[in-house]
CSV table of C-alpha atoms and ligand atoms in Angstrom, one decimal:
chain,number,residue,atom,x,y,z
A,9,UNK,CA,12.1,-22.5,-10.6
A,10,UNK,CA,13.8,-19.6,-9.2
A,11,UNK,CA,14.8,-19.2,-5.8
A,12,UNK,CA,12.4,-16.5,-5.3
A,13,UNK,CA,9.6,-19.1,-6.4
A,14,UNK,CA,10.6,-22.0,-4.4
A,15,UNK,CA,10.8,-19.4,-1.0
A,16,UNK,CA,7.4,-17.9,-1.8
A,17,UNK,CA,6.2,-21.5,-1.9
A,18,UNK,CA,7.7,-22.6,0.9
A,19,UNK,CA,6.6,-19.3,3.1
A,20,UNK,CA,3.0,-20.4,1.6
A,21,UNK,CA,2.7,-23.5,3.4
A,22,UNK,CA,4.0,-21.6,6.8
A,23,UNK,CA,7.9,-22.0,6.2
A,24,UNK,CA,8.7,-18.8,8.2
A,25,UNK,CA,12.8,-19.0,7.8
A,26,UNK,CA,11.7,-19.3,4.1
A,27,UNK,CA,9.9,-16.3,4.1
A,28,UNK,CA,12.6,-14.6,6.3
A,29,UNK,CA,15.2,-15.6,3.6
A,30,UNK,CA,12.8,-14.1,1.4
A,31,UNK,CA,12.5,-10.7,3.3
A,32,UNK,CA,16.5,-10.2,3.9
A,33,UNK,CA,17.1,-10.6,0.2
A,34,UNK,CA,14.6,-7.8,-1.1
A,35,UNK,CA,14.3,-5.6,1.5
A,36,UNK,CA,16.6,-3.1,0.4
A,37,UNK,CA,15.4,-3.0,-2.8
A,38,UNK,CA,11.6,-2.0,-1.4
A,39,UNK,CA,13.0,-0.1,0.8
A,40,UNK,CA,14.7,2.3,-1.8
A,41,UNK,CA,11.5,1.9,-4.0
A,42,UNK,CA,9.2,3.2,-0.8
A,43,UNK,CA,11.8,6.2,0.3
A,44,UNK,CA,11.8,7.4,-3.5
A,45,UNK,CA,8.0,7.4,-3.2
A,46,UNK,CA,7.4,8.7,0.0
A,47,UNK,CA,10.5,11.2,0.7
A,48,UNK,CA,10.6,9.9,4.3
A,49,UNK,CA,13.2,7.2,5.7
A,50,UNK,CA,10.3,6.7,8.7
A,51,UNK,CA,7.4,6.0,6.2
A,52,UNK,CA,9.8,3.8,3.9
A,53,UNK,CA,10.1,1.8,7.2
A,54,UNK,CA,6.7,1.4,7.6
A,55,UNK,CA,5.3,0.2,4.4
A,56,UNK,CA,8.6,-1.7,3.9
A,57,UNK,CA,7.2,-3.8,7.1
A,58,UNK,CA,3.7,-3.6,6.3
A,59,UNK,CA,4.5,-4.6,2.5
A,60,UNK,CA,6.2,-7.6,4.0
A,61,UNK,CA,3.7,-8.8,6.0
A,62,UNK,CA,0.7,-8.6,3.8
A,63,UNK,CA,2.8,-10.0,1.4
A,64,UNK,CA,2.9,-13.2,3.8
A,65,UNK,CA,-0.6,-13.1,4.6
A,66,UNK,CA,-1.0,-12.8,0.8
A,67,UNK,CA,1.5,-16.0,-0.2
A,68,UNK,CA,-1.5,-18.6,-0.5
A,69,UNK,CA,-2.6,-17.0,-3.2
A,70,UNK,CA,0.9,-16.3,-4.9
A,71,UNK,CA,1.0,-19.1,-7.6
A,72,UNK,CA,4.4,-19.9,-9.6
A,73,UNK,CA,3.1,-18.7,-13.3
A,74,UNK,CA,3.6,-15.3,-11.7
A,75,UNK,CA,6.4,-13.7,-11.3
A,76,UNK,CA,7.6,-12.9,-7.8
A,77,UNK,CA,8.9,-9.3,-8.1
A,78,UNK,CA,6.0,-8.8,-10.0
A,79,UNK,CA,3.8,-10.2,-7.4
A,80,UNK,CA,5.5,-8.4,-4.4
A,81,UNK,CA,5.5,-4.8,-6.1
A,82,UNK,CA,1.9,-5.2,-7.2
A,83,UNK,CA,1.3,-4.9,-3.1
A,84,UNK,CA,3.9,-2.9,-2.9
A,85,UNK,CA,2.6,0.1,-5.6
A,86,UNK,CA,-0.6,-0.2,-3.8
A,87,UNK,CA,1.0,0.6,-0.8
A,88,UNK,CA,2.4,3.5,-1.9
A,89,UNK,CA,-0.5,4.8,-3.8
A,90,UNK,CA,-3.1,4.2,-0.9
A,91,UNK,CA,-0.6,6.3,1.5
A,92,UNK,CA,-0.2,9.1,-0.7
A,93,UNK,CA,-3.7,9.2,-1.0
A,94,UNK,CA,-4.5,8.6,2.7
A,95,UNK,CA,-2.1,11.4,4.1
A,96,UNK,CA,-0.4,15.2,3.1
A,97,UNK,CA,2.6,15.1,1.9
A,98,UNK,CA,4.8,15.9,5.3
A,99,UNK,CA,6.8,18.8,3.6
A,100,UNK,CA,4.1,21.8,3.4
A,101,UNK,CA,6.6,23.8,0.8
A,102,UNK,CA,6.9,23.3,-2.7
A,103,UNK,CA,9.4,23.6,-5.1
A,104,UNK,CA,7.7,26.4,-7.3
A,105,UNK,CA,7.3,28.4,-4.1
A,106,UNK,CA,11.0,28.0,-3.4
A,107,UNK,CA,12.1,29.1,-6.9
A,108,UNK,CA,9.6,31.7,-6.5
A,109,UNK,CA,10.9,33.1,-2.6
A,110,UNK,CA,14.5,32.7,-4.1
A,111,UNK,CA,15.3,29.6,-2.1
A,112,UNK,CA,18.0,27.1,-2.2
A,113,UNK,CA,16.4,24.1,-3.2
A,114,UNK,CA,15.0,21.5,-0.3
A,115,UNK,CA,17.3,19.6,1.9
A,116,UNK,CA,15.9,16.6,0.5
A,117,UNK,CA,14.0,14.1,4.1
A,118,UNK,CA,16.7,11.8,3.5
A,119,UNK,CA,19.3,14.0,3.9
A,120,UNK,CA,18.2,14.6,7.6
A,121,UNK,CA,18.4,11.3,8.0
A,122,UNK,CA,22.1,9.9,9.5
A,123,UNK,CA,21.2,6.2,9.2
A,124,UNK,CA,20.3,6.5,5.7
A,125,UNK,CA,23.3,7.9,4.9
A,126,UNK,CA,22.9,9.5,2.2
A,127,UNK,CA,24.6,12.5,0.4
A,128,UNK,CA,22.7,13.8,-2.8
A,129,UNK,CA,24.0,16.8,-5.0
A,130,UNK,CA,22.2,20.0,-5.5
A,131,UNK,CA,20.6,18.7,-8.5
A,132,UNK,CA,19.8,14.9,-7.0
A,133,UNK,CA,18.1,17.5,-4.3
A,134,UNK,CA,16.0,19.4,-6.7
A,135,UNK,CA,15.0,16.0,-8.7
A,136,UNK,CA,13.8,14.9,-5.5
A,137,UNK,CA,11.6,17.0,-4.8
A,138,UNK,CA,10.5,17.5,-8.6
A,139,UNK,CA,10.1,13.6,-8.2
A,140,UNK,CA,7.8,14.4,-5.1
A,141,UNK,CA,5.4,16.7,-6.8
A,142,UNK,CA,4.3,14.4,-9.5
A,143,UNK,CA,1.0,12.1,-9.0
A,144,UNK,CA,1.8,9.3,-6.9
A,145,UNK,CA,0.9,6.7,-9.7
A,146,UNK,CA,3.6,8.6,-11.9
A,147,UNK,CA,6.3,8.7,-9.3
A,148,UNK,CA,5.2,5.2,-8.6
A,149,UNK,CA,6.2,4.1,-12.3
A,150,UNK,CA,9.5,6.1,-13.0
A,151,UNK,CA,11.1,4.2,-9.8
A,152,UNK,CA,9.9,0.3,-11.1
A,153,UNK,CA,11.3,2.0,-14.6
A,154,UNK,CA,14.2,3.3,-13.4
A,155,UNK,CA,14.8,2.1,-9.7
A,156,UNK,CA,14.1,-1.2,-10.1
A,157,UNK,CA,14.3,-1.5,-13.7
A,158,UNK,CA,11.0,-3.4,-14.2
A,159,UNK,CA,10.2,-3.9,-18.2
A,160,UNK,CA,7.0,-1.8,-19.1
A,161,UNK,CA,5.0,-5.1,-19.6
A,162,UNK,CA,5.8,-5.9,-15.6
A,163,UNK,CA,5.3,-1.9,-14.5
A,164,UNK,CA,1.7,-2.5,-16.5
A,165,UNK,CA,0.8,-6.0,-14.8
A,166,UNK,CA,2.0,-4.1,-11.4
A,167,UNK,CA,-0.1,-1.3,-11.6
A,168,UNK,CA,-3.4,-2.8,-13.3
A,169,UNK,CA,-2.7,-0.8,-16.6
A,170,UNK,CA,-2.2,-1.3,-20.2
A,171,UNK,CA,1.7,-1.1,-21.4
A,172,UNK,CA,0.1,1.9,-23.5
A,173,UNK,CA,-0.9,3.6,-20.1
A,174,UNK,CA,2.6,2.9,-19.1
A,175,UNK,CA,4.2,4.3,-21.8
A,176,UNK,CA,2.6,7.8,-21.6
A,177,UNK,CA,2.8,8.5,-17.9
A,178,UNK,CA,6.6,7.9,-17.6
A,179,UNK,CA,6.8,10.1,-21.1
A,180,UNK,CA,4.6,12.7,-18.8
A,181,UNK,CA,6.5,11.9,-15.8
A,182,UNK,CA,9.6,13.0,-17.8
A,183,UNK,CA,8.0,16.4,-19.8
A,184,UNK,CA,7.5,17.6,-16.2
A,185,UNK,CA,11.0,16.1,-14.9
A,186,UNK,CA,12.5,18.1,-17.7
A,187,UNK,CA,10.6,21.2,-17.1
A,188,UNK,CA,11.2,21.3,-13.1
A,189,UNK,CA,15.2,20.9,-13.3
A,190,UNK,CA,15.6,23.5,-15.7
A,191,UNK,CA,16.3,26.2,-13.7
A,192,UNK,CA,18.9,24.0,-12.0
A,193,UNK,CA,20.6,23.5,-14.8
A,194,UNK,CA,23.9,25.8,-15.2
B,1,UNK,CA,5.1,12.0,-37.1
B,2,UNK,CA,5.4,15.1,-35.6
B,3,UNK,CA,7.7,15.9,-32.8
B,4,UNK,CA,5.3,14.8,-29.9
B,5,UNK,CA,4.8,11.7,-31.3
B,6,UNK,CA,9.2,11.7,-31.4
B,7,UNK,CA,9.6,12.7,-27.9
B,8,UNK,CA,7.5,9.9,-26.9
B,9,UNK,CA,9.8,7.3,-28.5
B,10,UNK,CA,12.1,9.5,-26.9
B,11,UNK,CA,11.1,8.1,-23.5
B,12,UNK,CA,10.4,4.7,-25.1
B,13,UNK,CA,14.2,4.7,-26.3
B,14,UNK,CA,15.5,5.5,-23.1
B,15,UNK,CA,13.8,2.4,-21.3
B,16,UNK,CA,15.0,0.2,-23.8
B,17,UNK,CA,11.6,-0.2,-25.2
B,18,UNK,CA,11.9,0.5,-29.1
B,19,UNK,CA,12.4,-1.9,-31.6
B,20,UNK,CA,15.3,-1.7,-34.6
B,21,UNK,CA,12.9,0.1,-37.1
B,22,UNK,CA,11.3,2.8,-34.5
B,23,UNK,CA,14.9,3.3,-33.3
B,24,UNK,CA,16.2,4.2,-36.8
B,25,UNK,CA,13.2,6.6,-37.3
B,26,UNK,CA,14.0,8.2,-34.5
B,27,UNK,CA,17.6,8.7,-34.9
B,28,UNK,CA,16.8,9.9,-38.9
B,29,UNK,CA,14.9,12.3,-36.9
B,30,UNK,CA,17.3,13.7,-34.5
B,31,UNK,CA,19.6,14.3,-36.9
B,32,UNK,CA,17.5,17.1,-38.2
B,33,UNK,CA,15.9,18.3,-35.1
B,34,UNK,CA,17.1,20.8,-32.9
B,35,UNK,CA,14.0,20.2,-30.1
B,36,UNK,CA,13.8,16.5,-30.1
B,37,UNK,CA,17.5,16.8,-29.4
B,38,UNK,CA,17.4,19.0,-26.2
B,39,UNK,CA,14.6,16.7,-25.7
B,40,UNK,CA,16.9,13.4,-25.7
B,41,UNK,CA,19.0,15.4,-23.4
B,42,UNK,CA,17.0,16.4,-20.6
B,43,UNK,CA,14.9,13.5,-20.7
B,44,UNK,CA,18.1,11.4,-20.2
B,45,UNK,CA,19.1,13.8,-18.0
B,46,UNK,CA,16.1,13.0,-15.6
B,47,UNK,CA,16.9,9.0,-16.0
B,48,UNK,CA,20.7,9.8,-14.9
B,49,UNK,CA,20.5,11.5,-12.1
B,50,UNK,CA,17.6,9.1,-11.0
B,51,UNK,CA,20.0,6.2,-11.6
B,52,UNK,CA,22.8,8.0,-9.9
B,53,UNK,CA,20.3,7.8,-6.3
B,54,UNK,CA,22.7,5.9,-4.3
B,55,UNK,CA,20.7,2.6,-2.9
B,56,UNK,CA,20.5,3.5,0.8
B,57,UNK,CA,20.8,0.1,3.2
B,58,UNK,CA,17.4,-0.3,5.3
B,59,UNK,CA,17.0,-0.2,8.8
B,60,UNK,CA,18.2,-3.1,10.8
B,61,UNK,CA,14.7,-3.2,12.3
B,62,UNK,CA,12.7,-4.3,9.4
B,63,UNK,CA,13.9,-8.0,9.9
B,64,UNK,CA,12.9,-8.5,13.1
B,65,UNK,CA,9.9,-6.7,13.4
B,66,UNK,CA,8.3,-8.4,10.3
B,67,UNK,CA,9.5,-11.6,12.2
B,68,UNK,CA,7.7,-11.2,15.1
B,69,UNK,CA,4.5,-9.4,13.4
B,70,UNK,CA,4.1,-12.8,11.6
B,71,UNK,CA,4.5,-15.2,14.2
B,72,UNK,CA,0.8,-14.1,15.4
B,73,UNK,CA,-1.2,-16.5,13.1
B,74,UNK,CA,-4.1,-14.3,11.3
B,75,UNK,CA,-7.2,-16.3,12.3
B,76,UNK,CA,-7.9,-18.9,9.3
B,77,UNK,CA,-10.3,-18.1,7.0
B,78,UNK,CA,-13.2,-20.2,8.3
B,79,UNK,CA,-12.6,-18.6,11.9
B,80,UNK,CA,-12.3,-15.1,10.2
B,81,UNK,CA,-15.9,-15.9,8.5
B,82,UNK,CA,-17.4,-17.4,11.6
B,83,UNK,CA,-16.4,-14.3,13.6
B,84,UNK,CA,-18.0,-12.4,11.2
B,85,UNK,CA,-21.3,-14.0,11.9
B,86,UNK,CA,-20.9,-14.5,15.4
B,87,UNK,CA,-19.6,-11.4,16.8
B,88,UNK,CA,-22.5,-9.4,15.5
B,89,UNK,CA,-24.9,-12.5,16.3
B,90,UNK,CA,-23.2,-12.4,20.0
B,91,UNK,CA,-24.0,-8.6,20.2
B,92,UNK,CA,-27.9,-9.3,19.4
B,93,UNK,CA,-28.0,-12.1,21.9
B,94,UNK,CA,-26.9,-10.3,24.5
B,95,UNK,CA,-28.9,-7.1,23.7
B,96,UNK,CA,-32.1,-9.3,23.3
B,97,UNK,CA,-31.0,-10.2,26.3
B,98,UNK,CA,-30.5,-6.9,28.1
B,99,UNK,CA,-33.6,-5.7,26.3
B,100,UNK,CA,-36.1,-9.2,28.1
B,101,UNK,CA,-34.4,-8.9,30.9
B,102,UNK,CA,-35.2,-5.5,31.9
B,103,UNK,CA,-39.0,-6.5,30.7
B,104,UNK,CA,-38.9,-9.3,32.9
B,105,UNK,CA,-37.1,-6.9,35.7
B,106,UNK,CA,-39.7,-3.9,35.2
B,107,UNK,CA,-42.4,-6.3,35.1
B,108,UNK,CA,-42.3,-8.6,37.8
B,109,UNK,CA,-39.3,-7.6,40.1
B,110,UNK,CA,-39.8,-3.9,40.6
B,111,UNK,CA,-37.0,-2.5,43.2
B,112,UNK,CA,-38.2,-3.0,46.6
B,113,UNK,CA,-40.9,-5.0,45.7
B,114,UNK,CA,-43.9,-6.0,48.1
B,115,UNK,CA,-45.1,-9.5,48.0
B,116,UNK,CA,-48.3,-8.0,47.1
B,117,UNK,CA,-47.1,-6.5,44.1
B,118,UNK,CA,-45.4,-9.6,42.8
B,119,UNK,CA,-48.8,-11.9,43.8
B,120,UNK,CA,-50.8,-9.2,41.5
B,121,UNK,CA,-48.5,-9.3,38.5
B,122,UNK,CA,-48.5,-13.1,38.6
B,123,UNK,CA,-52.5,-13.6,39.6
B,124,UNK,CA,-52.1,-11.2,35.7
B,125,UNK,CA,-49.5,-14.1,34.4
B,126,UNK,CA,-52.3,-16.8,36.0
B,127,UNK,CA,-54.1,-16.1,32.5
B,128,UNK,CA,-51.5,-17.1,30.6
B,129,UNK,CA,-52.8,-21.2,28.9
B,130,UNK,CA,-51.7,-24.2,31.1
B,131,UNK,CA,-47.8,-24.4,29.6
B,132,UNK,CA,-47.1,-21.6,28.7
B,133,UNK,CA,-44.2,-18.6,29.8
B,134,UNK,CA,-46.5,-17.5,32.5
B,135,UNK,CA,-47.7,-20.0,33.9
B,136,UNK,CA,-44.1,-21.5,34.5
B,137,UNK,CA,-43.3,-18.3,36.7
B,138,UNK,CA,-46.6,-19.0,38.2
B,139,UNK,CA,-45.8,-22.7,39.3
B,140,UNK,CA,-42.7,-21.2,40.4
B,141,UNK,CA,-43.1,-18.4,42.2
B,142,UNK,CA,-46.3,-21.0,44.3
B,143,UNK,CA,-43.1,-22.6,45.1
B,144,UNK,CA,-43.7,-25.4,42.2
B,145,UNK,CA,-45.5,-28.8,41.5
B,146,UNK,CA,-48.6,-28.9,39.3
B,147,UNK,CA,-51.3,-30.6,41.8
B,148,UNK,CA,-53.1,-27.3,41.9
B,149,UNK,CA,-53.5,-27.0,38.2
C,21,ZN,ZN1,11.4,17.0,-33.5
């Protein structure tokens, strides 16, 4: 059994310093995944609470056959699609209209931000905000791909869809990728 | 397979997704394909740069405040049922209430009632059978006991 495993257990019967070990060791991690969703260090904050709390209001029905990171990003991917859903996107400009004015590209939200401390190049900038346009489902899967490096069997058990599904939204996902950082490209 | 179907084991190949004999296709395939090349390259491109996002430390805040956000018990599930039921069932009570007691109010306590008044509506009550409602506020209002009756 896992560590992860054994804490979610614990937490389940109302060990609380379980579940706080629990918190400290993946917070980061949804933290990243919910500021490369949302753009915005503030919102990352936010569902990076809320995800933890559901997910110990949620940890009597967690059972061990499952595993825990896919467990905790299932609530965390619905997070992150309900709030895209449930609210504009802060930033009212888009990339295209950018390109099109002749502007530099965005300084990215979490550039702004000097407690996230975070430097991006130009083109970590414009992939950003390319990353920002797509459907929040998409955006959603390329950072448990990529990000957090979940298998396309766990992204499908995370989001509810068939590994097939999977397969052809990050391929999507990508042919638009591609297609917004080619002007940025020297 | 034509190149759409090779850019999507493109995208398969770069998540480590492809198998030996899909993987050999492929790379028979890129050998003689200018597009699925440039493909390969910006598609890996896109997966670079996202893997080159530095992993920014969270706020200090989350700890605590998911701390103290659990140490308020959520009701149990029976109690969450229950309140369910009763809040709503609370609600009717007392607006059955509201809505009998300003019956009983209009009807036999008017503001600034005379005697009079009250003696008629009850003389009105007086037909209600031995027993019943009525005939309670009757006995009571004659100041009780049932010797006249
Ligand atoms: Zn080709």
């Amino acid at each position: 059994m896992s560590d992860d495993v054994s804490l979610m257990l614990r937490a389940s019967r109302g060990d609380r310093k379980a579940f706080r070990s629990l918190v400290e060791r993946h917070q980061q991690s949804v933290y990243n995944f919910f500021l490369r969703t949302t753009g915005h260090p503030e919102d990352a904050e936010d569902l990076t609470q809320q995800l933890f709390i559901n997910l110990y209001r949620s940890a009597g029905r967690y059972k061990p056959t499952a595993s825990f990171r896919t467990f905790m990003y299932r609530i965390a991917s619905n997070l992150a699609v309900s709030f895209a859903r449930s609210r504009h996107r802060r930033d009212g400009v888009s990339l295209d209209q950018m390109l099109d004015e002749g502007r530099e590209p965005p300084r990215h939200r979490l550039h702004d931000d000097p407690a996230a401390g975070a430097e991006w190049s130009e083109l970590e900038e414009a992939y950003l905000a390319a990353l920002a346009e797509l459907p929040a489902d998409w955006r959603t899967a390329v950072e448990l791909r990529v990000g957090r490096q979940l298998s396309y069997k766990e992204i499908a058990q995370v989001m509810g869809k068939s590994v097939s599904a999977v397969e052809s939204i990050l391929f999507r996902a990508r042919e638009r990728l591609a297609e917004k950082l080619e002007p940025f490209k020297e | 397979m034509d190149c759409d179907g090779f850019r999507k084991m493109i995208s398969r190949r770069l998540d480590g997704e492809l198998g030996d004999a899909e993987l050999e296709k492929l790379e028979r395939h890129l050998k003689v394909c200018d597009a699925c090349r440039r493909c390969l390259e910006s598609f890996g491109e896109t997966v670079s740069i996202h893997k080159s996002l530095i992993e920014v430390s969270p706020p200090p805040s989350i700890v605590p405040s998911v701390m103290a956000a659990i140490e308020e018990p959520e009701p149990a599930w029976w109690v969450r049922g229950w309140l369910k039921v009763a809040v709503p069932a609370a609600a009717l009570i007392v607006l059955l209430g509201l809505q009998v007691g300003g019956f009983l109010t209009e009807t036999f306590v008017p503001p600034q009632q005379g005697d009079e008044v009250a003696v008629i509506e009850l003389e009105y009550l007086d037909e209600y059978p031995p027993g019943s409602f009525g005939d309670v506020l009757v006995m009571a209002s004659e100041g009780g006991g049932d010797e006249e009756r």
